[in-house]
PDB file of N, CA and C in Angstrom:
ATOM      1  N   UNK A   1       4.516  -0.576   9.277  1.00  0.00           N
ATOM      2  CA  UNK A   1       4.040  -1.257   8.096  1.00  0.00           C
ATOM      3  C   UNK A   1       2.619  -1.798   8.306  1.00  0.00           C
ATOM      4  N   UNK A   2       2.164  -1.990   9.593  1.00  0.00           N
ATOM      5  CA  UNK A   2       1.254  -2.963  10.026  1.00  0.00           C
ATOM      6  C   UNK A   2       0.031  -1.637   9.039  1.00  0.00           C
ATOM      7  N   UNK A   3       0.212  -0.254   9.657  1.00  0.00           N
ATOM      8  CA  UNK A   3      -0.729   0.398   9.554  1.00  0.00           C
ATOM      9  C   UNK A   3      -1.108   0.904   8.119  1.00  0.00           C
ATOM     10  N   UNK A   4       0.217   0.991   7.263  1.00  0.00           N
ATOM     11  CA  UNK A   4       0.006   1.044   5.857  1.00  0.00           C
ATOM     12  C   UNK A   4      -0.388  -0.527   5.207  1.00  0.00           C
ATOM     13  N   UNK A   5      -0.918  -1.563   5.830  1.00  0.00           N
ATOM     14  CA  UNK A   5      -1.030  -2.425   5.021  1.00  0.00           C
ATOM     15  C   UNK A   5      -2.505  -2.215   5.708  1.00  0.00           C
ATOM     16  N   UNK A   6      -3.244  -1.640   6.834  1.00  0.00           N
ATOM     17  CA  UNK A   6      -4.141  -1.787   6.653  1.00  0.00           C
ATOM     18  C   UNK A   6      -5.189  -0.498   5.861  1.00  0.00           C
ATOM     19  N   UNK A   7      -4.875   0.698   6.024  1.00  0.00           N
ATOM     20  CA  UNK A   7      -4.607   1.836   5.115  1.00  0.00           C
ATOM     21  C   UNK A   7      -5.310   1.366   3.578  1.00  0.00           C
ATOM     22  N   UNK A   8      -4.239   0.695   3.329  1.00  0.00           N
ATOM     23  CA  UNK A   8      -3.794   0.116   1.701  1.00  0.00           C
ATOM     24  C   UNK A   8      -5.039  -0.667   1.451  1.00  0.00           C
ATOM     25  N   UNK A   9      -5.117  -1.244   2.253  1.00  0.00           N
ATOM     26  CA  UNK A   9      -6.576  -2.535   2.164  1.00  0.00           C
ATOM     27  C   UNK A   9      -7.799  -1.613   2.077  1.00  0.00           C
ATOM     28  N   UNK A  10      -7.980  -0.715   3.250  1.00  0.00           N
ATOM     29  CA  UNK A  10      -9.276   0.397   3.081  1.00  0.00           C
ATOM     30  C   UNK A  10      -9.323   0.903   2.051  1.00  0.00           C
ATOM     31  N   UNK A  11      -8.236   1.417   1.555  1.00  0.00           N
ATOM     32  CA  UNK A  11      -8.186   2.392   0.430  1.00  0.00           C
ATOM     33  C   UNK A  11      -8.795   1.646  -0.788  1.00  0.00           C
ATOM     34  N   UNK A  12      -8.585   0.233  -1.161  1.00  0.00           N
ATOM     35  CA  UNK A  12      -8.565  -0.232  -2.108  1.00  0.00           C
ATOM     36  C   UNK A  12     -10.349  -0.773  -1.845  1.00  0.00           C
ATOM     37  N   UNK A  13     -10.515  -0.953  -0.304  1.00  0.00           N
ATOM     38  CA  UNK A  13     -11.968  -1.822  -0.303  1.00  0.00           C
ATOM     39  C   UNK A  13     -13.068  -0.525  -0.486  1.00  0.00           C
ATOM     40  N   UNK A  14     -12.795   0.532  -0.303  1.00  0.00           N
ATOM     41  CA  UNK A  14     -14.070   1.556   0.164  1.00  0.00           C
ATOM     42  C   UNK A  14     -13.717   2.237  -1.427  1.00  0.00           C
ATOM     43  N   UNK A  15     -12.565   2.024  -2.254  1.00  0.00           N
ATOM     44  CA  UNK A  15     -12.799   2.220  -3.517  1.00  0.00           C
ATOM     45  C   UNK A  15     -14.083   1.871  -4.442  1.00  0.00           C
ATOM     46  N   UNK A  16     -13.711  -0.014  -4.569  1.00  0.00           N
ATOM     47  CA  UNK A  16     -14.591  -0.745  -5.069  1.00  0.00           C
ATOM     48  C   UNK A  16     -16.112  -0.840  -4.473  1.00  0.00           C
ATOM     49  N   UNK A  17     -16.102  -0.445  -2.927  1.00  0.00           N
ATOM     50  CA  UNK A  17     -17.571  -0.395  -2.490  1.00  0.00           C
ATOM     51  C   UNK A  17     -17.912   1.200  -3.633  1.00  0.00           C
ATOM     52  N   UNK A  18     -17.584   1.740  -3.618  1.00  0.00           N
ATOM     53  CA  UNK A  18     -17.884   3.469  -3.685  1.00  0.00           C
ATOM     54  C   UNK A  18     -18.357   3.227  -5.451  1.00  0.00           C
ATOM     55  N   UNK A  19     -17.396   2.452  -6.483  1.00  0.00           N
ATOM     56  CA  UNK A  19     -17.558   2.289  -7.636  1.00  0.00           C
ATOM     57  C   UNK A  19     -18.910   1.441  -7.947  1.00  0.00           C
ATOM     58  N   UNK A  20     -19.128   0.318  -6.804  1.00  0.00           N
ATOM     59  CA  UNK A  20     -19.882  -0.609  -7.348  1.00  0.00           C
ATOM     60  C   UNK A  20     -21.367   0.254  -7.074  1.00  0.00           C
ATOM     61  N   UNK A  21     -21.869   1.060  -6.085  1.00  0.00           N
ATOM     62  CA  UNK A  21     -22.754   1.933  -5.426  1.00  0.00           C
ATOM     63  C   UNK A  21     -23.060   2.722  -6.431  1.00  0.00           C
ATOM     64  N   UNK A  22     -21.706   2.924  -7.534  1.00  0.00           N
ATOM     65  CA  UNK A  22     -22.123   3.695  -8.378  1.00  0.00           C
ATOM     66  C   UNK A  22     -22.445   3.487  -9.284  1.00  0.00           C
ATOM     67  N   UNK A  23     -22.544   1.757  -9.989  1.00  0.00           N
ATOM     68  CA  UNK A  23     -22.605   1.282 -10.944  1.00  0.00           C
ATOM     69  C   UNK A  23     -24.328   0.826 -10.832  1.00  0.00           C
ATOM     70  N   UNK A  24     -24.291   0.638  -9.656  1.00  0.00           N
ATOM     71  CA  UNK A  24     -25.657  -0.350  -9.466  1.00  0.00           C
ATOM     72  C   UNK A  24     -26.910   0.154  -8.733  1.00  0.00           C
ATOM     73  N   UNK A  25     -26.433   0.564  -7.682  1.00  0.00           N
ATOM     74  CA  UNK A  25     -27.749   1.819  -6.508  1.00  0.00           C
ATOM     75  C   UNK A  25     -28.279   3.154  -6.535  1.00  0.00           C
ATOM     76  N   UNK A  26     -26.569   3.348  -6.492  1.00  0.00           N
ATOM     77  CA  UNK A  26     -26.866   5.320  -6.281  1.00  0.00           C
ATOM     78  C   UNK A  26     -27.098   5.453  -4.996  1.00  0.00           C
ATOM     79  N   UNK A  27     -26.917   4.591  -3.883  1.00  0.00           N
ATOM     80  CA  UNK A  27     -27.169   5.134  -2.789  1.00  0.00           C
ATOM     81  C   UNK A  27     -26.551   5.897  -1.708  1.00  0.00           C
ATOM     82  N   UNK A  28     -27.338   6.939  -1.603  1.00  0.00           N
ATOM     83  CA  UNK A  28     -26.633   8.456  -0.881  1.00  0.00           C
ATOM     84  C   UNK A  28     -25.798   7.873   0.439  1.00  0.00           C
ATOM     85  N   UNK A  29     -26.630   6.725   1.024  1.00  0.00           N
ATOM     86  CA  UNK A  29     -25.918   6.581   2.477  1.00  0.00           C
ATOM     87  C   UNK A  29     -24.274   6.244   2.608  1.00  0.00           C
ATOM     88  N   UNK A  30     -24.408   5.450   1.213  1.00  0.00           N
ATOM     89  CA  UNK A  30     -22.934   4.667   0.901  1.00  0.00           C
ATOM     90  C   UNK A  30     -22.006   5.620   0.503  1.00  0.00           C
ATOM     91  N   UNK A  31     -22.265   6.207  -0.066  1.00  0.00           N
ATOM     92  CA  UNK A  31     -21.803   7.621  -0.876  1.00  0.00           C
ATOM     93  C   UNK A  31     -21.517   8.791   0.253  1.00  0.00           C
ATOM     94  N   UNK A  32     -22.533   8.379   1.256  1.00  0.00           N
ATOM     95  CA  UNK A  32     -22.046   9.874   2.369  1.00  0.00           C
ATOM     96  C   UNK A  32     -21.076   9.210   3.426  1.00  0.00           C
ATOM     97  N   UNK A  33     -21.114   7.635   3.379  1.00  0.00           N
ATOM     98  CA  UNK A  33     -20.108   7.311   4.456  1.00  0.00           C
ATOM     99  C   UNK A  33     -18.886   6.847   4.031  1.00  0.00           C
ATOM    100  N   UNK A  34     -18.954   5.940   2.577  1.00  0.00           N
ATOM    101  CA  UNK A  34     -17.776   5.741   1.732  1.00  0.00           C
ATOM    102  C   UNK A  34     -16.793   6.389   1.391  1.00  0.00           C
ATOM    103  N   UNK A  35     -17.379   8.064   1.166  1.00  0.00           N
ATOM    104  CA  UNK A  35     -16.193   8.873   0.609  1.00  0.00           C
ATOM    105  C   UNK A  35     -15.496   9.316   1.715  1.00  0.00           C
ATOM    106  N   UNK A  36     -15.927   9.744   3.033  1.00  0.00           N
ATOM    107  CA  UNK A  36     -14.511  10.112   3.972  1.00  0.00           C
ATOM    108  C   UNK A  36     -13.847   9.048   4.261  1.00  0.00           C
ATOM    109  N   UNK A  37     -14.770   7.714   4.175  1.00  0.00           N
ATOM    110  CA  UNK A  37     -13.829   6.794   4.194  1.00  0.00           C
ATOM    111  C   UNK A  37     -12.768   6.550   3.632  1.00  0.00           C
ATOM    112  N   UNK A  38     -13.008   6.400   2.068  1.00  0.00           N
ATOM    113  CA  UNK A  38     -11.691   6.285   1.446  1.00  0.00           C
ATOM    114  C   UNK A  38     -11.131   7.510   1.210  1.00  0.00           C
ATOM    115  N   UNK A  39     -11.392   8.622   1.217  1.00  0.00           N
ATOM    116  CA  UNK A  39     -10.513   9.818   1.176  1.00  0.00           C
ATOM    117  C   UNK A  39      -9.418   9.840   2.762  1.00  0.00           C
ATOM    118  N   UNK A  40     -10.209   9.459   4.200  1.00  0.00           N
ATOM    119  CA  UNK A  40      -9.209   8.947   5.226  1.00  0.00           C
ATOM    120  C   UNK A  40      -8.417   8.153   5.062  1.00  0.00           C
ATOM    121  N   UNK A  41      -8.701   7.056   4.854  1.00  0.00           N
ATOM    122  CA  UNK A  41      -7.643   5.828   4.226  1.00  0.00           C
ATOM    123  C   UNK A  41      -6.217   6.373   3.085  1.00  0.00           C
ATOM    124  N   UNK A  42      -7.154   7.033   2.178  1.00  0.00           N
ATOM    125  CA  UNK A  42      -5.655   7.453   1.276  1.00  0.00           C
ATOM    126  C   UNK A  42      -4.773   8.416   2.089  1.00  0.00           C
ATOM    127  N   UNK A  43      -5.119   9.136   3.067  1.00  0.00           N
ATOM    128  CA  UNK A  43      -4.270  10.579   3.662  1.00  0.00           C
ATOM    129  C   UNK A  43      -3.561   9.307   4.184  1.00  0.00           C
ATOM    130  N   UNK A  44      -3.942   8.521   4.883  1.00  0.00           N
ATOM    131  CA  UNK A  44      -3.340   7.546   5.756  1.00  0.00           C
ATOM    132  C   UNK A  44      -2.062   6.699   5.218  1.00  0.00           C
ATOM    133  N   UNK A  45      -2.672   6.592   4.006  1.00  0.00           N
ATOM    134  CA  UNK A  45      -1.241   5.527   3.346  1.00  0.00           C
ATOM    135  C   UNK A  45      -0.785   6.904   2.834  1.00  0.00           C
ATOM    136  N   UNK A  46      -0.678   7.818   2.442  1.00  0.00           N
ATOM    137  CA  UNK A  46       0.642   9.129   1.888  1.00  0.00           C
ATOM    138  C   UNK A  46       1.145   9.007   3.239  1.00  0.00           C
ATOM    139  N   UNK A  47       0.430   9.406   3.992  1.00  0.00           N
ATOM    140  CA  UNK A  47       1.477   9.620   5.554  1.00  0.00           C
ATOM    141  C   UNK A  47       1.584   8.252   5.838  1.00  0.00           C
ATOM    142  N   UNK A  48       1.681   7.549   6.225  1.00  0.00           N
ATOM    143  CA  UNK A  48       2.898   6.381   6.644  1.00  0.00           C
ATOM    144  C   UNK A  48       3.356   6.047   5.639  1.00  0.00           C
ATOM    145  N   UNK A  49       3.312   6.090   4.133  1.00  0.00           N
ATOM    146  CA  UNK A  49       4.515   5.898   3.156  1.00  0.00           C
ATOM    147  C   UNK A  49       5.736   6.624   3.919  1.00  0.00           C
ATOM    148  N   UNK A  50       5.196   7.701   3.816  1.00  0.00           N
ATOM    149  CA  UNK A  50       6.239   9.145   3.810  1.00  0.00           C
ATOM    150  C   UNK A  50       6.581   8.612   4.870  1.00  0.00           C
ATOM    151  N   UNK A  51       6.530   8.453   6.195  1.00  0.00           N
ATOM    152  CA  UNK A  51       6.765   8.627   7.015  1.00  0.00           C
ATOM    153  C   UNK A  51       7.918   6.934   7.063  1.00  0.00           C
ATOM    154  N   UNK A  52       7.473   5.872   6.722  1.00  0.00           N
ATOM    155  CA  UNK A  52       8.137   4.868   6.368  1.00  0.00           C
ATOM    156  C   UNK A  52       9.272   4.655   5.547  1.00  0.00           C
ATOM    157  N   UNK A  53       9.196   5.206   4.391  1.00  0.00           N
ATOM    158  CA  UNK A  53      10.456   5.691   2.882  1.00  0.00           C
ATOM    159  C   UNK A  53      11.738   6.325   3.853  1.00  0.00           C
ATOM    160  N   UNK A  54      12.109   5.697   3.317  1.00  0.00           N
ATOM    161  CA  UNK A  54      14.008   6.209   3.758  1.00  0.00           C
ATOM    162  C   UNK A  54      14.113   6.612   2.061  1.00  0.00           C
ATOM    163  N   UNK A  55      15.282   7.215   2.153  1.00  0.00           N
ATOM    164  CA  UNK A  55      15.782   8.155   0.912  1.00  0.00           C
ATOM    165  C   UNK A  55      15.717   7.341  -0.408  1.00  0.00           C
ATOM    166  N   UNK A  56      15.938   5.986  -0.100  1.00  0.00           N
ATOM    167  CA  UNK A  56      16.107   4.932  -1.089  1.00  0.00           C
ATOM    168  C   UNK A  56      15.150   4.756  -1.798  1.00  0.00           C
ATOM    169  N   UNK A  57      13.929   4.832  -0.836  1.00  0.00           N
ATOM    170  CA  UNK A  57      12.587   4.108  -1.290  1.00  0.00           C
ATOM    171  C   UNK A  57      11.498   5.440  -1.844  1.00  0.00           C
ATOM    172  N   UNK A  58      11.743   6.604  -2.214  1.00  0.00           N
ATOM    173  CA  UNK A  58      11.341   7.645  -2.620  1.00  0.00           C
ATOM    174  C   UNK A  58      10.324   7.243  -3.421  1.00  0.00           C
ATOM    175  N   UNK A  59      10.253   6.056  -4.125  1.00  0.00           N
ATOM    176  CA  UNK A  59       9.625   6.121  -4.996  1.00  0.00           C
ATOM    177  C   UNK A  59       8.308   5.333  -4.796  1.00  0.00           C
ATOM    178  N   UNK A  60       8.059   4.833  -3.699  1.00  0.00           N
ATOM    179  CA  UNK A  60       6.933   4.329  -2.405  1.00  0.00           C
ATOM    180  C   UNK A  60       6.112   5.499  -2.160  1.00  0.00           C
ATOM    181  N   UNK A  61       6.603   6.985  -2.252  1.00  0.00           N
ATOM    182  CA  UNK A  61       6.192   7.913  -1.928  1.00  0.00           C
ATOM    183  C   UNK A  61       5.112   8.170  -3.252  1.00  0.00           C
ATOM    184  N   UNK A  62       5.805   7.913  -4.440  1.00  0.00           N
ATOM    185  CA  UNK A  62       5.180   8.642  -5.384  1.00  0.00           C
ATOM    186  C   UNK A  62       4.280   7.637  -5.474  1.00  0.00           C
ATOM    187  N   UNK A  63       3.923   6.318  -5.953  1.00  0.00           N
ATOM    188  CA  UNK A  63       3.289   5.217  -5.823  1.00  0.00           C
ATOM    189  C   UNK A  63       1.787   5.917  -4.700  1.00  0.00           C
ATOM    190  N   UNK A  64       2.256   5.869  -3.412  1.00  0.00           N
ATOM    191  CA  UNK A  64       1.058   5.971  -2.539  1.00  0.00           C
ATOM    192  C   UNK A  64       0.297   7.493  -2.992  1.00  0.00           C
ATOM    193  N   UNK A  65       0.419   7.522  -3.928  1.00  0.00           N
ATOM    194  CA  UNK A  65       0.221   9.319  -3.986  1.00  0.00           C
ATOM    195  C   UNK A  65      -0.965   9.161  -5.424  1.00  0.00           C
ATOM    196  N   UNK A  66      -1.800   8.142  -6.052  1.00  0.00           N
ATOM    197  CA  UNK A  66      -2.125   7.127  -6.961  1.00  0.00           C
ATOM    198  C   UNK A  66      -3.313   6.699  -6.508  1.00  0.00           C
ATOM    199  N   UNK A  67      -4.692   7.592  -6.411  1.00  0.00           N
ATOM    200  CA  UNK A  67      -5.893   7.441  -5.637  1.00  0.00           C
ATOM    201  C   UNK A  67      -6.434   5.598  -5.886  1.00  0.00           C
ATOM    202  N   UNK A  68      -6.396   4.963  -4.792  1.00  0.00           N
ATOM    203  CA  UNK A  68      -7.670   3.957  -4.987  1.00  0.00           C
ATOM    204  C   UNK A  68      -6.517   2.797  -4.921  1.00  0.00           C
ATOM    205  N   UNK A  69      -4.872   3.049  -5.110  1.00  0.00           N
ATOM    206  CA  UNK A  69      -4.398   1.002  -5.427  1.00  0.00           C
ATOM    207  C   UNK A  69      -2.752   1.896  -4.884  1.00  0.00           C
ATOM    208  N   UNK A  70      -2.804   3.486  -4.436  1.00  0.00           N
ATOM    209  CA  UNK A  70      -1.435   3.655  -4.403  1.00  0.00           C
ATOM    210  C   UNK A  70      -1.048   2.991  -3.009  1.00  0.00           C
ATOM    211  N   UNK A  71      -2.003   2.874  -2.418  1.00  0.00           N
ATOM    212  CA  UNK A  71      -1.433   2.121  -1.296  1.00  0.00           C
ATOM    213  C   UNK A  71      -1.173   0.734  -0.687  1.00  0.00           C
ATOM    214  N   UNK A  72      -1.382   0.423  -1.824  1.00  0.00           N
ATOM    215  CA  UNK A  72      -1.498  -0.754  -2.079  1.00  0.00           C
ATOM    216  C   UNK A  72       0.218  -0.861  -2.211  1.00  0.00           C
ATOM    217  N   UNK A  73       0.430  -0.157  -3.683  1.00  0.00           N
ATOM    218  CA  UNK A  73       1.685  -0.194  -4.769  1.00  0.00           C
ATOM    219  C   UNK A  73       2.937   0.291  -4.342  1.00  0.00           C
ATOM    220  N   UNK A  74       2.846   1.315  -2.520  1.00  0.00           N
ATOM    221  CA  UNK A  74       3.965   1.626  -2.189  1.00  0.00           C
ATOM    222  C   UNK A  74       4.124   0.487  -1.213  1.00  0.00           C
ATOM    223  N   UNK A  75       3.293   0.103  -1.016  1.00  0.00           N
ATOM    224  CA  UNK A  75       3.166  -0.962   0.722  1.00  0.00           C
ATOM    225  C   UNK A  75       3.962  -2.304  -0.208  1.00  0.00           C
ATOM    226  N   UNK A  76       3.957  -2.800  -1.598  1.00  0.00           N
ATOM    227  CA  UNK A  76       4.881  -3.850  -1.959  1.00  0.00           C
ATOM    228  C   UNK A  76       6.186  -3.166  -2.317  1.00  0.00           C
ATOM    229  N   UNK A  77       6.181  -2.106  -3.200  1.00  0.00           N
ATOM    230  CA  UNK A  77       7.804  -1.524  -3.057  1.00  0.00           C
ATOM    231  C   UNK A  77       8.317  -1.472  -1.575  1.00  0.00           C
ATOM    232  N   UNK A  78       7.525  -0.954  -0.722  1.00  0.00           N
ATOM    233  CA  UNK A  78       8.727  -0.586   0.643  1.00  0.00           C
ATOM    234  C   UNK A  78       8.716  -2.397   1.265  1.00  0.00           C
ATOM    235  N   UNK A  79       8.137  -3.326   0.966  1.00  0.00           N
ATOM    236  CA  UNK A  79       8.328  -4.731   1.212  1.00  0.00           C
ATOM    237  C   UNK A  79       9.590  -5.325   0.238  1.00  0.00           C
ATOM    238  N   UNK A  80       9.611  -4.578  -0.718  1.00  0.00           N
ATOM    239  CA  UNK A  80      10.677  -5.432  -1.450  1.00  0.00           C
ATOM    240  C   UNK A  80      12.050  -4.797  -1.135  1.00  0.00           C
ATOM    241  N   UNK A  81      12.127  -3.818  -0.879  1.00  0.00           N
ATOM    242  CA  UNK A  81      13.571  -2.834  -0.254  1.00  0.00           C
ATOM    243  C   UNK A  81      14.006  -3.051   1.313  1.00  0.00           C
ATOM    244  N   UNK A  82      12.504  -3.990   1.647  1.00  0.00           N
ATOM    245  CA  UNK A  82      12.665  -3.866   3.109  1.00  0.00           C
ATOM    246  C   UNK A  82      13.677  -5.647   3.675  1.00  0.00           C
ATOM    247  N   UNK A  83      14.396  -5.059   4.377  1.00  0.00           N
ATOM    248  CA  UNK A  83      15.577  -6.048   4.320  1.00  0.00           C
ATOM    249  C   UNK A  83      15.040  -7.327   5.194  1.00  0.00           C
ATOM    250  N   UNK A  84      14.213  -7.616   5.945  1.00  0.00           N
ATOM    251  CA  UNK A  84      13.170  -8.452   6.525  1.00  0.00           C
ATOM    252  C   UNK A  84      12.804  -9.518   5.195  1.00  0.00           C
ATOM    253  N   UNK A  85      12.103  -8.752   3.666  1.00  0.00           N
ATOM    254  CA  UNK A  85      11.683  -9.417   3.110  1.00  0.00           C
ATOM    255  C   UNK A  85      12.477  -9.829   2.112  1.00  0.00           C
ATOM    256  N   UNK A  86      14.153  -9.596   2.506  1.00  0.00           N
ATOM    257  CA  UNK A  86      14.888 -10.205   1.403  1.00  0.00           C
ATOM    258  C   UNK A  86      15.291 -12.002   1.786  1.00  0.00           C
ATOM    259  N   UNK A  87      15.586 -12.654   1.109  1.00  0.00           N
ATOM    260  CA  UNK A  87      15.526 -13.941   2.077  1.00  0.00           C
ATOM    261  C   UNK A  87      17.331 -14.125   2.522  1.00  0.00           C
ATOM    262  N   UNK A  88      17.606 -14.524   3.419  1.00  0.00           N
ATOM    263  CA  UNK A  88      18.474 -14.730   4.162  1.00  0.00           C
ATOM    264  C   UNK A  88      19.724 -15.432   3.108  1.00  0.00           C
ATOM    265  N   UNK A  89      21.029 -15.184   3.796  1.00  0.00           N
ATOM    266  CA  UNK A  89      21.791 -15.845   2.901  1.00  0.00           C
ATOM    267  C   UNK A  89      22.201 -17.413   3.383  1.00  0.00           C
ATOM    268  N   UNK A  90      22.123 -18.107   2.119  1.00  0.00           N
ATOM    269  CA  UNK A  90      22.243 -19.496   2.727  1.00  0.00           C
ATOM    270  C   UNK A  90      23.953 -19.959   3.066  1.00  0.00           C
ATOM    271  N   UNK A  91      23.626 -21.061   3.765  1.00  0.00           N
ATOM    272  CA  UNK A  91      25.144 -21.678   4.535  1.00  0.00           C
ATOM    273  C   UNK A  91      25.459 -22.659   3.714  1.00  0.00           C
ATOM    274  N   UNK A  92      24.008 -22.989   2.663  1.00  0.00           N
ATOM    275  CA  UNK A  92      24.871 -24.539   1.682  1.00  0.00           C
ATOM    276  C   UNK A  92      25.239 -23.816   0.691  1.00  0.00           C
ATOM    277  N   UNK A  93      26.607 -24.581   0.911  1.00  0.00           N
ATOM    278  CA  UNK A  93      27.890 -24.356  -0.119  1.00  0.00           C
ATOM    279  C   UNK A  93      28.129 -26.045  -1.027  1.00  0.00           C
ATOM    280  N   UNK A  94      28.063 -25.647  -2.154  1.00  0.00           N
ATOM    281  CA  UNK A  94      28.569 -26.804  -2.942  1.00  0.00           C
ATOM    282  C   UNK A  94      29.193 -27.847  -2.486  1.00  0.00           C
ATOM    283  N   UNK A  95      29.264 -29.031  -2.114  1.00  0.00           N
ATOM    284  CA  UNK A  95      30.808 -29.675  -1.654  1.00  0.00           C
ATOM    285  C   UNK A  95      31.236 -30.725  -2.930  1.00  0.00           C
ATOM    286  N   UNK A  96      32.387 -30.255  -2.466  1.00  0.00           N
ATOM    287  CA  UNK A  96      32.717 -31.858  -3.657  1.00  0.00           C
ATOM    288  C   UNK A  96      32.779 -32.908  -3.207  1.00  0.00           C
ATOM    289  N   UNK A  97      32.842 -33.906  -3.291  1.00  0.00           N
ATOM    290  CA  UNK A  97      32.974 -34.975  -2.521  1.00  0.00           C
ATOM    291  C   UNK A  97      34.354 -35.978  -3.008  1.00  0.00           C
TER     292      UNK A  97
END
């Protein structure tokens, strides 16, 4: 998980660098180092989705597959299925008195 959450973060930061470069500069350097960047980053979150998704969570798969935020969007589905992030069951029981 460690590596799809950092994946997820690249993917989403070398997005917004790549958009804003394009809104405001145009500059080739950003543009020639930005895009393998975030094109690496996204291969990165499909493969450790995939590689993370148990049969249940299939749909983590399709999510990371969603250029620029999918890795973001499978990295909270496989957190919410993931039994770590369910919260524990509690021991207080009602009493009567």
């Amino acid at each position: 998980m460690r590596t799809l959450r950092i994946a997820a973060a690249a993917e989403a930061a070398t997005l917004l660098v790549l958009l804003a470069n394009l809104a405001l500069v145009h500059a080739q350097p950003v543009t020639s180092l930005g895009g393998p960047l975030h094109g690496t980053a996204y291969l990165v979150a499909i493969a450790t989705t995939w590689h993370a998704a148990d049969e249940g969570a299939r749909g983590a798969v399709w999510r990371a597959l969603i250029p620029g935020v999918g890795g973001l969007l499978a990295l909270r589905r496989l957190q919410r299925r993931s039994p770590a992030a369910e919260p524990a069951p509690s021991d207080h029981t009602m009493r009567t008195p």
